[in-house]
Amino acid sequence: MTIENSRISAGQFMFSIACFLHSSSLLTSFFVIITRNESWMPFVASIIICIPLIVSYVLLSKSYPGMNLIQINEAVFGRVAGKIVSALYVWFFFTLTSLNIRDLGTFVNKTTMVKTPISIIIILFLLLCVWSSYYGLEVVTRYSIVFLIISCVILFISIIAVYDLIELDNFLPMFDMPLNNYVQVSHIASTIPFGETVIFLMVTPYVDNAPKNLMRYFLGGFLLGSILILIVILRDISVLGNTIQYFSLPSFEVFRLGTLFQTISHMEIMFSILLIVLLYFKISVLFYVTMLAIAQLLNIRSYRPILLPCAALVVVYAFTAFKDVITHTKTAQETTPFFWTLFEILLPVLTLIVSFVKKKAKNKNNRKAVSK
Amino acid sequence: MKKALRIIAAAMLILSSALISGCYDIVELDTISIVTGLGIDKADENGKVQLTVQVGKADAVGGGGQEGGEASEKAYQNLDSVDRNIVGALDKLLQDNSRTLFLHHNQVVIFGESHAKEGISDDIDALMRDLHSHLNVFVLISETNTSEIFNVEMELEKIPSVGITRMMRNKTEISEAFRVKMLELISKLSDDPCTAVLPIIKQVKEQDTTRLSIQGLAVIKDGKMVGKLTEDQAKGYAWALGKIKSGYLPVNTDKGTVELSIKPPSREMKVSFDKEGIPKIKIGIKARFIIGQIIGFDGLQLEEIIEMIQKESVNAVKDIIISCFKETQRLNADIFRFGCYLNKHHNKKWKKIKDKWDQIYPNLELELTVETQIIDTGKTSKSPKMVGGRLA
C-alpha cells in the first residue's frame, strides 16, 4: 500500500532540498546574536560537520529502498518500538511546521503588515499549503526551482544594491570570542537549518531512480542550499558589521539600506517577497511530510481526509508553542538544538547502526544456514 | 456544470483579492503626514526632550498647476513637542494631530548641541527600534536649536530638511568624512573605543537672510559630544583617513600661491609596538593633485613651479592632519579609530592595552609620510601670462 503515488525527478528533489534550506536564511538572527560578525565561521564548520550526517541519511534510505522514514523505523525497531519512534517523529514534524508558520506570521507582522491580525495571515497561508498538499508531493515540490531562481535573483540584486556599503573590515577581528560561542552556533546551525533535511527521508522513496542517484542529489541540494545561506550571512555581516547583533531580522535591515542609482531604495518589499515565497515552500513541504507521516503511522489509505483537521491543529499549536518572540529566540538558542539533535542526529544514526548490525547478523545466519 | 462552478470560483477568488486585500494595513496618502526631518533638542524644562518634526506637505510641493495665489504657502510644517523622551514626544504629537506621522521617508536626524553634550545613545536606541525608521538617514549636530534650523528657508528647496540632505550629498562629494549615516553611527558607537564624528550644521546670518552651512565636525565620545573640529581640521581628518575626494588645497610659497585640485589619495596604515606594547602608528598618504590656479611665480618655468609646490604641498597636507590629530589628542577622542584598527588587526596586543587606551592616546606617536604628485596641469599647460614657457 502506498499513500503517495506521484513521483518526482531527482533534479526536483535536489532543488527542493536547496530551496528548503535557503528559506532558513531568514532565521539567521538566532545565531548572529551570539557570534556577531564571526558567525560565518561556525556556519562553515557546521556545513562540514553536516556532510557525514547527510551521507548517513542517504545510507539509511539506501539500505531500505522504497521505504520512507516511518516504514524504516518499523522495519528496524520492530512493530511496537518502531511505532513509538515514529510517533516521536510525527511530533517533531508537527512542531517544525507550527514553529515555521508562527515565524512566518511574526515576520510578516513585523515587516509589512503591522496591523493585520497574525491569525489571518497564518490561516490563509496554511490553507494554501493544505491546497498544495492535497495534490501530493509532485505539486508541492514542483515550483522549487522557480522559487530558488527568484530568490537567487533577489539575492543578486540585493548584493548589487548594497555593494557601496560592503566593508571587508567588518569581518575582523577573527577568533575574538570564547570557544563556547562557536560551538553553540555550530550546534544551532547544524540542527536548525541543516538537520531539518531529515524530513526528506520521508520522500526519498518517491524519487525517480532513487537508490542510485540519491547520494549525489541529496548532497548536491544540501551544498547548494547551505552555500546560498552562507552568501546571505556574508552579505549581512559585510554590510552591518558589528551592528548585526542588534537586529532581529538582519537581512531585512540590509534590504532597507539597499539603493540602486539613488532612485530605487526602500527595497524591503523584495525581502517580503522572498520571505513569503520561501516560507511558503518550506511550510508546504513540512506540512505535506507531516501528513504523510501521520497517515503512514496510523495506516490510513490516504492522508487527504486529515488535511484540514491537522491544519487546524497546526494553527492552534503555532499560537501556543511559545508566548513571545523573546522566548522563541531564547529557546531556539538554548533548548531546541538539543531536542532536535535527538531527531536529526541520534535517532537516524542509531537506526543506521541497528540496521547494519541486524544485516550482519542475518548474513551470518544465512551463511550458517548455507554451510549447514 | 463542474466547469461553470470552477469559473465562478476563480472569478470570486480574483475579485476577492482585488476587493478585500489590505483592509488592516491600509495607508492612504491623505491620512498621513510624511516626516522629512527629525530634530532632537534639550528642552527648557529639566530632563526633558524637545522633538521637532518637519512634515512635508505633498500638495504644496507638487502643486505646480496653480501659480500666484499659493506662492506664499510653505511646503512644510514644523511640529514641536516636549516630553520625557523622543518616544513620548512622538506619541504626544500623534495624539494631537489629525494625521499619523509617517517616518518611513525621513531624510535627516539633527541633534541640538546642548542635547548632544548630554548624550545621544538613548535616542538612537529609540530611532533604531522603531519599525519605520531608516538606517540610511544622515545624522547631524546643530549649533542652535533644531527648530530654528528647520525654519531656515532655502531659495531653491521647498522643504528645508530635504535641502539639508542635498547639501549633505554635495558635502560628501568633497569629503567622505562627512557622510555619517545612522548605521555608521550605531556601528561606531558600539565599537570600542566608542568614538564618532558628526557634521555640524549652523546658521549663517547675512544682511537680511539666513542660510544654512555645514561646517566642521562634532566629536562624539561614549555617546556624548565632547568637542568640535573646525572645517580645516575636518579636512585633516578626511585626509588622514584617505577619505577626501575633491576640493582645493591652497599651497603658499614665497613666490606665489597655487590652488591644487585634490584627487582621491591612497592611504596605508601600519602599526609597530615598542617593548611595553605601546603602539606607534604610521600613516602613509599618496596624494595626487591637478593644478587649479597659479597666482604669482613671476619669471619661473613650469617645471620649477611644480618642483616647489610639490615640496610645499607635502607640508600643507601634513599640517592640516597634525592640527586635527593634536586637537583629538587634546579631547582624548580617538576619532581616527586607531584603537579599532588595533582591535581588528592586532587583536592580542590590543587586549593588553585596551583599558589604558585613554592614557595612551593623548601621547600616541604618529608618524606621517606624505608623498604628493602633480599629475596634470588642467586643460592648459601654460597660462596666458606665460611667454615662451615663462610667466611674464
Tab-separated table of N, CA and C in Angstrom, chain A residues 242-364:
chain	number	residue	atom	x	y	z
A	242	ASN	N	29.425	45.159	13.077
A	242	ASN	CA	29.137	44.822	14.473
A	242	ASN	C	27.708	45.153	14.882
A	243	THR	N	26.978	45.891	14.047
A	243	THR	CA	25.601	46.202	14.425
A	243	THR	C	24.660	45.026	14.162
A	244	ILE	N	25.175	43.984	13.532
A	244	ILE	CA	24.316	42.850	13.170
A	244	ILE	C	23.672	42.234	14.406
A	245	GLN	N	24.351	42.368	15.555
A	245	GLN	CA	23.832	41.755	16.782
A	245	GLN	C	22.538	42.395	17.268
A	246	TYR	N	22.235	43.614	16.788
A	246	TYR	CA	21.066	44.299	17.323
A	246	TYR	C	19.752	43.873	16.672
A	247	PHE	N	19.838	43.437	15.429
A	247	PHE	CA	18.597	43.316	14.668
A	247	PHE	C	18.001	41.928	14.754
A	248	SER	N	16.687	41.902	14.879
A	248	SER	CA	16.048	40.592	14.919
A	248	SER	C	15.906	40.029	13.509
A	249	LEU	N	15.979	40.884	12.502
A	249	LEU	CA	15.961	40.393	11.128
A	249	LEU	C	17.075	41.103	10.347
A	250	PRO	N	18.302	40.614	10.438
A	250	PRO	CA	19.407	41.327	9.787
A	250	PRO	C	19.191	41.531	8.287
A	251	SER	N	18.688	40.492	7.613
A	251	SER	CA	18.512	40.623	6.162
A	251	SER	C	17.542	41.741	5.821
A	252	PHE	N	16.520	41.880	6.646
A	252	PHE	CA	15.526	42.918	6.411
A	252	PHE	C	16.180	44.293	6.445
A	253	GLU	N	17.047	44.500	7.419
A	253	GLU	CA	17.736	45.793	7.511
A	253	GLU	C	18.627	46.009	6.303
A	254	VAL	N	19.262	44.933	5.843
A	254	VAL	CA	20.144	45.066	4.683
A	254	VAL	C	19.333	45.488	3.454
A	255	PHE	N	18.189	44.855	3.285
A	255	PHE	CA	17.349	45.234	2.144
A	255	PHE	C	16.902	46.690	2.256
A	256	ARG	N	16.650	47.116	3.487
A	256	ARG	CA	16.234	48.501	3.694
A	256	ARG	C	17.308	49.476	3.290
A	257	LEU	N	18.556	49.094	3.536
A	257	LEU	CA	19.653	50.006	3.260
A	257	LEU	C	19.987	50.068	1.781
A	258	GLY	N	19.559	49.032	1.045
A	258	GLY	CA	19.949	48.958	-0.355
A	258	GLY	C	19.382	50.082	-1.192
A	259	THR	N	20.229	50.595	-2.068
A	259	THR	CA	19.740	51.599	-3.019
A	259	THR	C	20.344	51.301	-4.382
A	260	LEU	N	19.543	51.489	-5.400
A	260	LEU	CA	20.051	51.370	-6.758
A	260	LEU	C	19.912	52.736	-7.413
A	261	PHE	N	21.001	53.296	-7.848
A	261	PHE	CA	21.020	54.577	-8.577
A	261	PHE	C	20.219	55.681	-7.892
A	262	GLN	N	20.261	55.751	-6.586
A	262	GLN	CA	19.590	56.812	-5.830
A	262	GLN	C	18.074	56.858	-5.982
A	263	THR	N	17.548	56.225	-7.004
A	263	THR	CA	16.100	56.338	-7.181
A	263	THR	C	15.370	55.165	-6.552
A	264	ILE	N	15.953	53.973	-6.704
A	264	ILE	CA	15.274	52.809	-6.146
A	264	ILE	C	15.840	52.537	-4.770
A	265	SER	N	15.049	52.817	-3.759
A	265	SER	CA	15.501	52.478	-2.412
A	265	SER	C	14.318	51.874	-1.678
A	266	HIS	N	14.477	51.678	-0.390
A	266	HIS	CA	13.420	51.031	0.390
A	266	HIS	C	13.042	49.711	-0.254
A	267	MET	N	14.009	48.832	-0.344
A	267	MET	CA	13.765	47.594	-1.083
A	267	MET	C	13.201	46.493	-0.206
A	268	GLU	N	12.674	46.871	0.964
A	268	GLU	CA	12.246	45.811	1.870
A	268	GLU	C	11.091	44.976	1.314
A	269	ILE	N	10.427	45.512	0.326
A	269	ILE	CA	9.337	44.732	-0.266
A	269	ILE	C	9.889	43.460	-0.919
A	270	MET	N	11.125	43.558	-1.423
A	270	MET	CA	11.754	42.371	-2.002
A	270	MET	C	11.977	41.311	-0.934
A	271	PHE	N	12.323	41.804	0.257
A	271	PHE	CA	12.503	40.866	1.362
A	271	PHE	C	11.188	40.158	1.652
A	272	SER	N	10.107	40.913	1.603
A	272	SER	CA	8.811	40.297	1.880
A	272	SER	C	8.461	39.244	0.838
A	273	ILE	N	8.789	39.542	-0.416
A	273	ILE	CA	8.521	38.563	-1.473
A	273	ILE	C	9.298	37.281	-1.171
A	274	LEU	N	10.582	37.492	-0.861
A	274	LEU	CA	11.455	36.370	-0.560
A	274	LEU	C	10.900	35.553	0.596
A	275	LEU	N	10.519	36.291	1.631
A	275	LEU	CA	10.009	35.673	2.842
A	275	LEU	C	8.802	34.801	2.547
A	276	ILE	N	7.858	35.376	1.808
A	276	ILE	CA	6.615	34.655	1.589
A	276	ILE	C	6.835	33.472	0.659
A	277	VAL	N	7.613	33.687	-0.397
A	277	VAL	CA	7.843	32.610	-1.363
A	277	VAL	C	8.583	31.444	-0.703
A	278	LEU	N	9.668	31.763	-0.005
A	278	LEU	CA	10.491	30.693	0.553
A	278	LEU	C	9.797	29.978	1.700
A	279	LEU	N	9.160	30.766	2.562
A	279	LEU	CA	8.496	30.106	3.688
A	279	LEU	C	7.268	29.331	3.228
A	280	TYR	N	6.643	29.801	2.155
A	280	TYR	CA	5.536	29.011	1.619
A	280	TYR	C	6.040	27.635	1.246
A	281	PHE	N	7.186	27.624	0.559
A	281	PHE	CA	7.726	26.340	0.127
A	281	PHE	C	8.073	25.469	1.324
A	282	LYS	N	8.781	26.063	2.270
A	282	LYS	CA	9.221	25.270	3.415
A	282	LYS	C	8.029	24.705	4.178
A	283	ILE	N	7.041	25.557	4.407
A	283	ILE	CA	5.914	25.108	5.217
A	283	ILE	C	5.093	24.075	4.475
A	284	SER	N	4.936	24.263	3.155
A	284	SER	CA	4.118	23.259	2.478
A	284	SER	C	4.829	21.912	2.429
A	285	VAL	N	6.160	21.920	2.292
A	285	VAL	CA	6.887	20.646	2.349
A	285	VAL	C	6.728	20.025	3.735
A	286	LEU	N	6.918	20.849	4.764
A	286	LEU	CA	6.806	20.332	6.132
A	286	LEU	C	5.410	19.789	6.407
A	287	PHE	N	4.425	20.552	5.977
A	287	PHE	CA	3.043	20.142	6.222
A	287	PHE	C	2.732	18.838	5.494
A	288	TYR	N	3.180	18.776	4.247
A	288	TYR	CA	2.945	17.567	3.462
A	288	TYR	C	3.578	16.372	4.151
A	289	VAL	N	4.846	16.540	4.574
A	289	VAL	CA	5.567	15.440	5.198
A	289	VAL	C	4.882	15.011	6.494
A	290	THR	N	4.410	15.981	7.253
A	290	THR	CA	3.712	15.649	8.492
A	290	THR	C	2.479	14.795	8.204
A	291	MET	N	1.730	15.216	7.197
A	291	MET	CA	0.503	14.488	6.868
A	291	MET	C	0.829	13.075	6.410
A	292	LEU	N	1.874	12.977	5.585
A	292	LEU	CA	2.295	11.674	5.078
A	292	LEU	C	2.684	10.780	6.246
A	293	ALA	N	3.430	11.350	7.196
A	293	ALA	CA	3.915	10.571	8.325
A	293	ALA	C	2.744	10.103	9.196
A	294	ILE	N	1.776	10.992	9.406
A	294	ILE	CA	0.629	10.617	10.241
A	294	ILE	C	-0.149	9.479	9.577
A	295	ALA	N	-0.379	9.645	8.272
A	295	ALA	CA	-1.139	8.630	7.553
A	295	ALA	C	-0.418	7.286	7.596
A	296	GLN	N	0.895	7.351	7.428
A	296	GLN	CA	1.685	6.127	7.431
A	296	GLN	C	1.641	5.462	8.814
A	297	LEU	N	1.747	6.302	9.837
A	297	LEU	CA	1.772	5.792	11.207
A	297	LEU	C	0.458	5.125	11.558
A	298	LEU	N	-0.638	5.753	11.137
A	298	LEU	CA	-1.955	5.236	11.508
A	298	LEU	C	-2.507	4.257	10.488
A	299	ASN	N	-1.667	3.987	9.468
A	299	ASN	CA	-2.106	3.059	8.424
A	299	ASN	C	-3.401	3.479	7.738
A	300	ILE	N	-3.511	4.768	7.430
A	300	ILE	CA	-4.686	5.216	6.692
A	300	ILE	C	-4.352	5.121	5.204
A	301	ARG	N	-5.338	4.911	4.390
A	301	ARG	CA	-5.073	4.720	2.982
A	301	ARG	C	-4.679	6.032	2.305
A	302	SER	N	-5.275	7.132	2.770
A	302	SER	CA	-4.947	8.416	2.148
A	302	SER	C	-4.891	9.473	3.238
A	303	TYR	N	-4.002	10.446	3.048
A	303	TYR	CA	-3.904	11.495	4.076
A	303	TYR	C	-4.879	12.637	3.820
A	304	ARG	N	-5.577	12.566	2.699
A	304	ARG	CA	-6.417	13.711	2.331
A	304	ARG	C	-7.486	14.070	3.357
A	305	PRO	N	-8.182	13.077	3.942
A	305	PRO	CA	-9.235	13.469	4.896
A	305	PRO	C	-8.700	14.171	6.136
A	306	ILE	N	-7.446	13.924	6.503
A	306	ILE	CA	-6.956	14.535	7.739
A	306	ILE	C	-6.294	15.888	7.517
A	307	LEU	N	-6.230	16.329	6.261
A	307	LEU	CA	-5.526	17.589	5.976
A	307	LEU	C	-6.076	18.763	6.776
A	308	LEU	N	-7.376	18.984	6.658
A	308	LEU	CA	-7.945	20.175	7.292
A	308	LEU	C	-7.937	20.115	8.808
A	309	PRO	N	-8.351	18.970	9.409
A	309	PRO	CA	-8.263	18.909	10.877
A	309	PRO	C	-6.846	19.151	11.380
A	310	CYS	N	-5.867	18.561	10.679
A	310	CYS	CA	-4.490	18.744	11.128
A	310	CYS	C	-4.050	20.195	10.959
A	311	ALA	N	-4.500	20.817	9.869
A	311	ALA	CA	-4.147	22.218	9.664
A	311	ALA	C	-4.670	23.058	10.821
A	312	ALA	N	-5.880	22.733	11.280
A	312	ALA	CA	-6.439	23.467	12.413
A	312	ALA	C	-5.567	23.273	13.644
A	313	LEU	N	-5.108	22.025	13.830
A	313	LEU	CA	-4.230	21.753	14.974
A	313	LEU	C	-2.933	22.541	14.870
A	314	VAL	N	-2.400	22.591	13.647
A	314	VAL	CA	-1.153	23.327	13.439
A	314	VAL	C	-1.327	24.789	13.839
A	315	VAL	N	-2.461	25.362	13.439
A	315	VAL	CA	-2.702	26.767	13.763
A	315	VAL	C	-2.727	26.969	15.273
A	316	VAL	N	-3.472	26.074	15.944
A	316	VAL	CA	-3.568	26.208	17.400
A	316	VAL	C	-2.196	26.035	18.036
A	317	TYR	N	-1.476	25.028	17.554
A	317	TYR	CA	-0.155	24.744	18.091
A	317	TYR	C	0.778	25.949	17.864
A	318	ALA	N	0.664	26.545	16.677
A	318	ALA	CA	1.531	27.681	16.359
A	318	ALA	C	1.337	28.809	17.358
A	319	PHE	N	0.097	28.978	17.809
A	319	PHE	CA	-0.150	30.071	18.751
A	319	PHE	C	0.309	29.746	20.157
A	320	THR	N	0.276	28.447	20.484
A	320	THR	CA	0.589	28.103	21.865
A	320	THR	C	2.039	27.663	22.040
A	321	ALA	N	2.751	27.494	20.925
A	321	ALA	CA	4.096	26.934	21.021
A	321	ALA	C	5.013	27.788	21.895
A	322	PHE	N	4.960	29.077	21.702
A	322	PHE	CA	5.738	29.946	22.591
A	322	PHE	C	4.989	31.249	22.743
A	323	LYS	N	5.255	31.942	23.858
A	323	LYS	CA	4.355	33.054	24.123
A	323	LYS	C	4.795	34.355	23.458
A	324	ASP	N	6.098	34.542	23.255
A	324	ASP	CA	6.502	35.750	22.541
A	324	ASP	C	7.821	35.517	21.809
A	325	VAL	N	8.220	36.508	21.059
A	325	VAL	CA	9.400	36.361	20.227
A	325	VAL	C	10.655	36.169	21.073
A	326	ILE	N	10.684	36.827	22.216
A	326	ILE	CA	11.878	36.733	23.059
A	326	ILE	C	12.074	35.297	23.528
A	327	THR	N	10.998	34.683	23.991
A	327	THR	CA	11.093	33.286	24.419
A	327	THR	C	11.506	32.402	23.248
A	328	HIS	N	10.939	32.713	22.084
A	328	HIS	CA	11.220	31.894	20.918
A	328	HIS	C	12.707	31.899	20.601
A	329	THR	N	13.293	33.095	20.555
A	329	THR	CA	14.713	33.186	20.264
A	329	THR	C	15.527	32.486	21.342
A	330	LYS	N	15.122	32.695	22.565
A	330	LYS	CA	15.827	32.086	23.690
A	330	LYS	C	15.795	30.554	23.573
A	331	THR	N	14.601	30.014	23.303
A	331	THR	CA	14.501	28.554	23.174
A	331	THR	C	15.300	28.077	21.973
A	332	ALA	N	15.188	28.828	20.871
A	332	ALA	CA	15.892	28.396	19.671
A	332	ALA	C	17.395	28.352	19.915
A	333	GLN	N	17.860	29.222	20.817
A	333	GLN	CA	19.292	29.232	21.081
A	333	GLN	C	19.704	28.164	22.078
A	334	GLU	N	18.847	27.929	23.057
A	334	GLU	CA	19.330	27.128	24.179
A	334	GLU	C	18.717	25.737	24.291
A	335	THR	N	17.460	25.593	23.932
A	335	THR	CA	16.813	24.306	24.153
A	335	THR	C	16.652	23.513	22.865
A	336	THR	N	16.074	24.179	21.865
A	336	THR	CA	15.722	23.464	20.643
A	336	THR	C	16.875	22.657	20.047
A	337	PRO	N	18.089	23.231	19.925
A	337	PRO	CA	19.148	22.445	19.297
A	337	PRO	C	19.350	21.079	19.960
A	338	PHE	N	19.145	21.004	21.278
A	338	PHE	CA	19.348	19.721	21.953
A	338	PHE	C	18.207	18.758	21.664
A	339	PHE	N	16.987	19.297	21.631
A	339	PHE	CA	15.843	18.470	21.260
A	339	PHE	C	16.018	17.920	19.860
A	340	TRP	N	16.341	18.826	18.965
A	340	TRP	CA	16.413	18.437	17.556
A	340	TRP	C	17.545	17.440	17.314
A	341	THR	N	18.607	17.544	18.127
A	341	THR	CA	19.713	16.607	17.972
A	341	THR	C	19.215	15.172	18.033
A	342	LEU	N	18.276	14.944	18.927
A	342	LEU	CA	17.719	13.600	19.072
A	342	LEU	C	17.154	13.094	17.750
A	343	PHE	N	16.352	13.957	17.110
A	343	PHE	CA	15.649	13.507	15.903
A	343	PHE	C	16.526	13.549	14.668
A	344	GLU	N	17.435	14.495	14.657
A	344	GLU	CA	18.178	14.719	13.423
A	344	GLU	C	19.493	13.973	13.394
A	345	ILE	N	20.067	13.732	14.547
A	345	ILE	CA	21.373	13.081	14.551
A	345	ILE	C	21.308	11.730	15.255
A	346	LEU	N	20.900	11.726	16.513
A	346	LEU	CA	20.986	10.491	17.300
A	346	LEU	C	20.126	9.371	16.721
A	347	LEU	N	18.819	9.669	16.519
A	347	LEU	CA	17.923	8.610	16.061
A	347	LEU	C	18.304	8.066	14.688
A	348	PRO	N	18.550	8.923	13.685
A	348	PRO	CA	18.931	8.365	12.381
A	348	PRO	C	20.205	7.535	12.458
A	349	VAL	N	21.196	8.014	13.221
A	349	VAL	CA	22.442	7.261	13.307
A	349	VAL	C	22.208	5.946	14.021
A	350	LEU	N	21.407	6.004	15.093
A	350	LEU	CA	21.075	4.771	15.810
A	350	LEU	C	20.380	3.784	14.879
A	351	THR	N	19.414	4.306	14.115
A	351	THR	CA	18.690	3.450	13.176
A	351	THR	C	19.660	2.800	12.205
A	352	LEU	N	20.588	3.603	11.710
A	352	LEU	CA	21.558	3.093	10.748
A	352	LEU	C	22.395	1.987	11.377
A	353	ILE	N	22.832	2.212	12.619
A	353	ILE	CA	23.677	1.226	13.289
A	353	ILE	C	22.902	-0.066	13.521
A	354	VAL	N	21.662	0.084	14.032
A	354	VAL	CA	20.856	-1.107	14.309
A	354	VAL	C	20.615	-1.901	13.032
A	355	SER	N	20.307	-1.176	11.958
A	355	SER	CA	20.021	-1.886	10.714
A	355	SER	C	21.274	-2.588	10.222
A	356	PHE	N	22.422	-1.927	10.422
A	356	PHE	CA	23.692	-2.504	9.999
A	356	PHE	C	23.968	-3.798	10.769
A	357	VAL	N	23.789	-3.717	12.100
A	357	VAL	CA	24.032	-4.882	12.954
A	357	VAL	C	23.079	-6.008	12.576
A	358	LYS	N	21.825	-5.645	12.367
A	358	LYS	CA	20.812	-6.647	12.015
A	358	LYS	C	21.192	-7.387	10.744
A	359	LYS	N	21.662	-6.584	9.769
A	359	LYS	CA	22.019	-7.175	8.480
A	359	LYS	C	23.187	-8.129	8.638
A	360	LYS	N	24.157	-7.677	9.431
A	360	LYS	CA	25.331	-8.514	9.697
A	360	LYS	C	24.885	-9.864	10.275
A	361	ALA	N	23.997	-9.747	11.303
A	361	ALA	CA	23.537	-10.954	11.975
A	361	ALA	C	22.811	-11.864	11.002
A	362	LYS	N	22.020	-11.241	10.154
A	362	LYS	CA	21.237	-12.004	9.176
A	362	LYS	C	22.179	-12.730	8.212
A	363	ASN	N	23.195	-11.994	7.741
A	363	ASN	CA	24.164	-12.589	6.828
A	363	ASN	C	24.831	-13.789	7.464
A	364	LYS	N	25.186	-13.622	8.755
A	364	LYS	CA	25.840	-14.713	9.473
A	364	LYS	C	24.945	-15.947	9.502
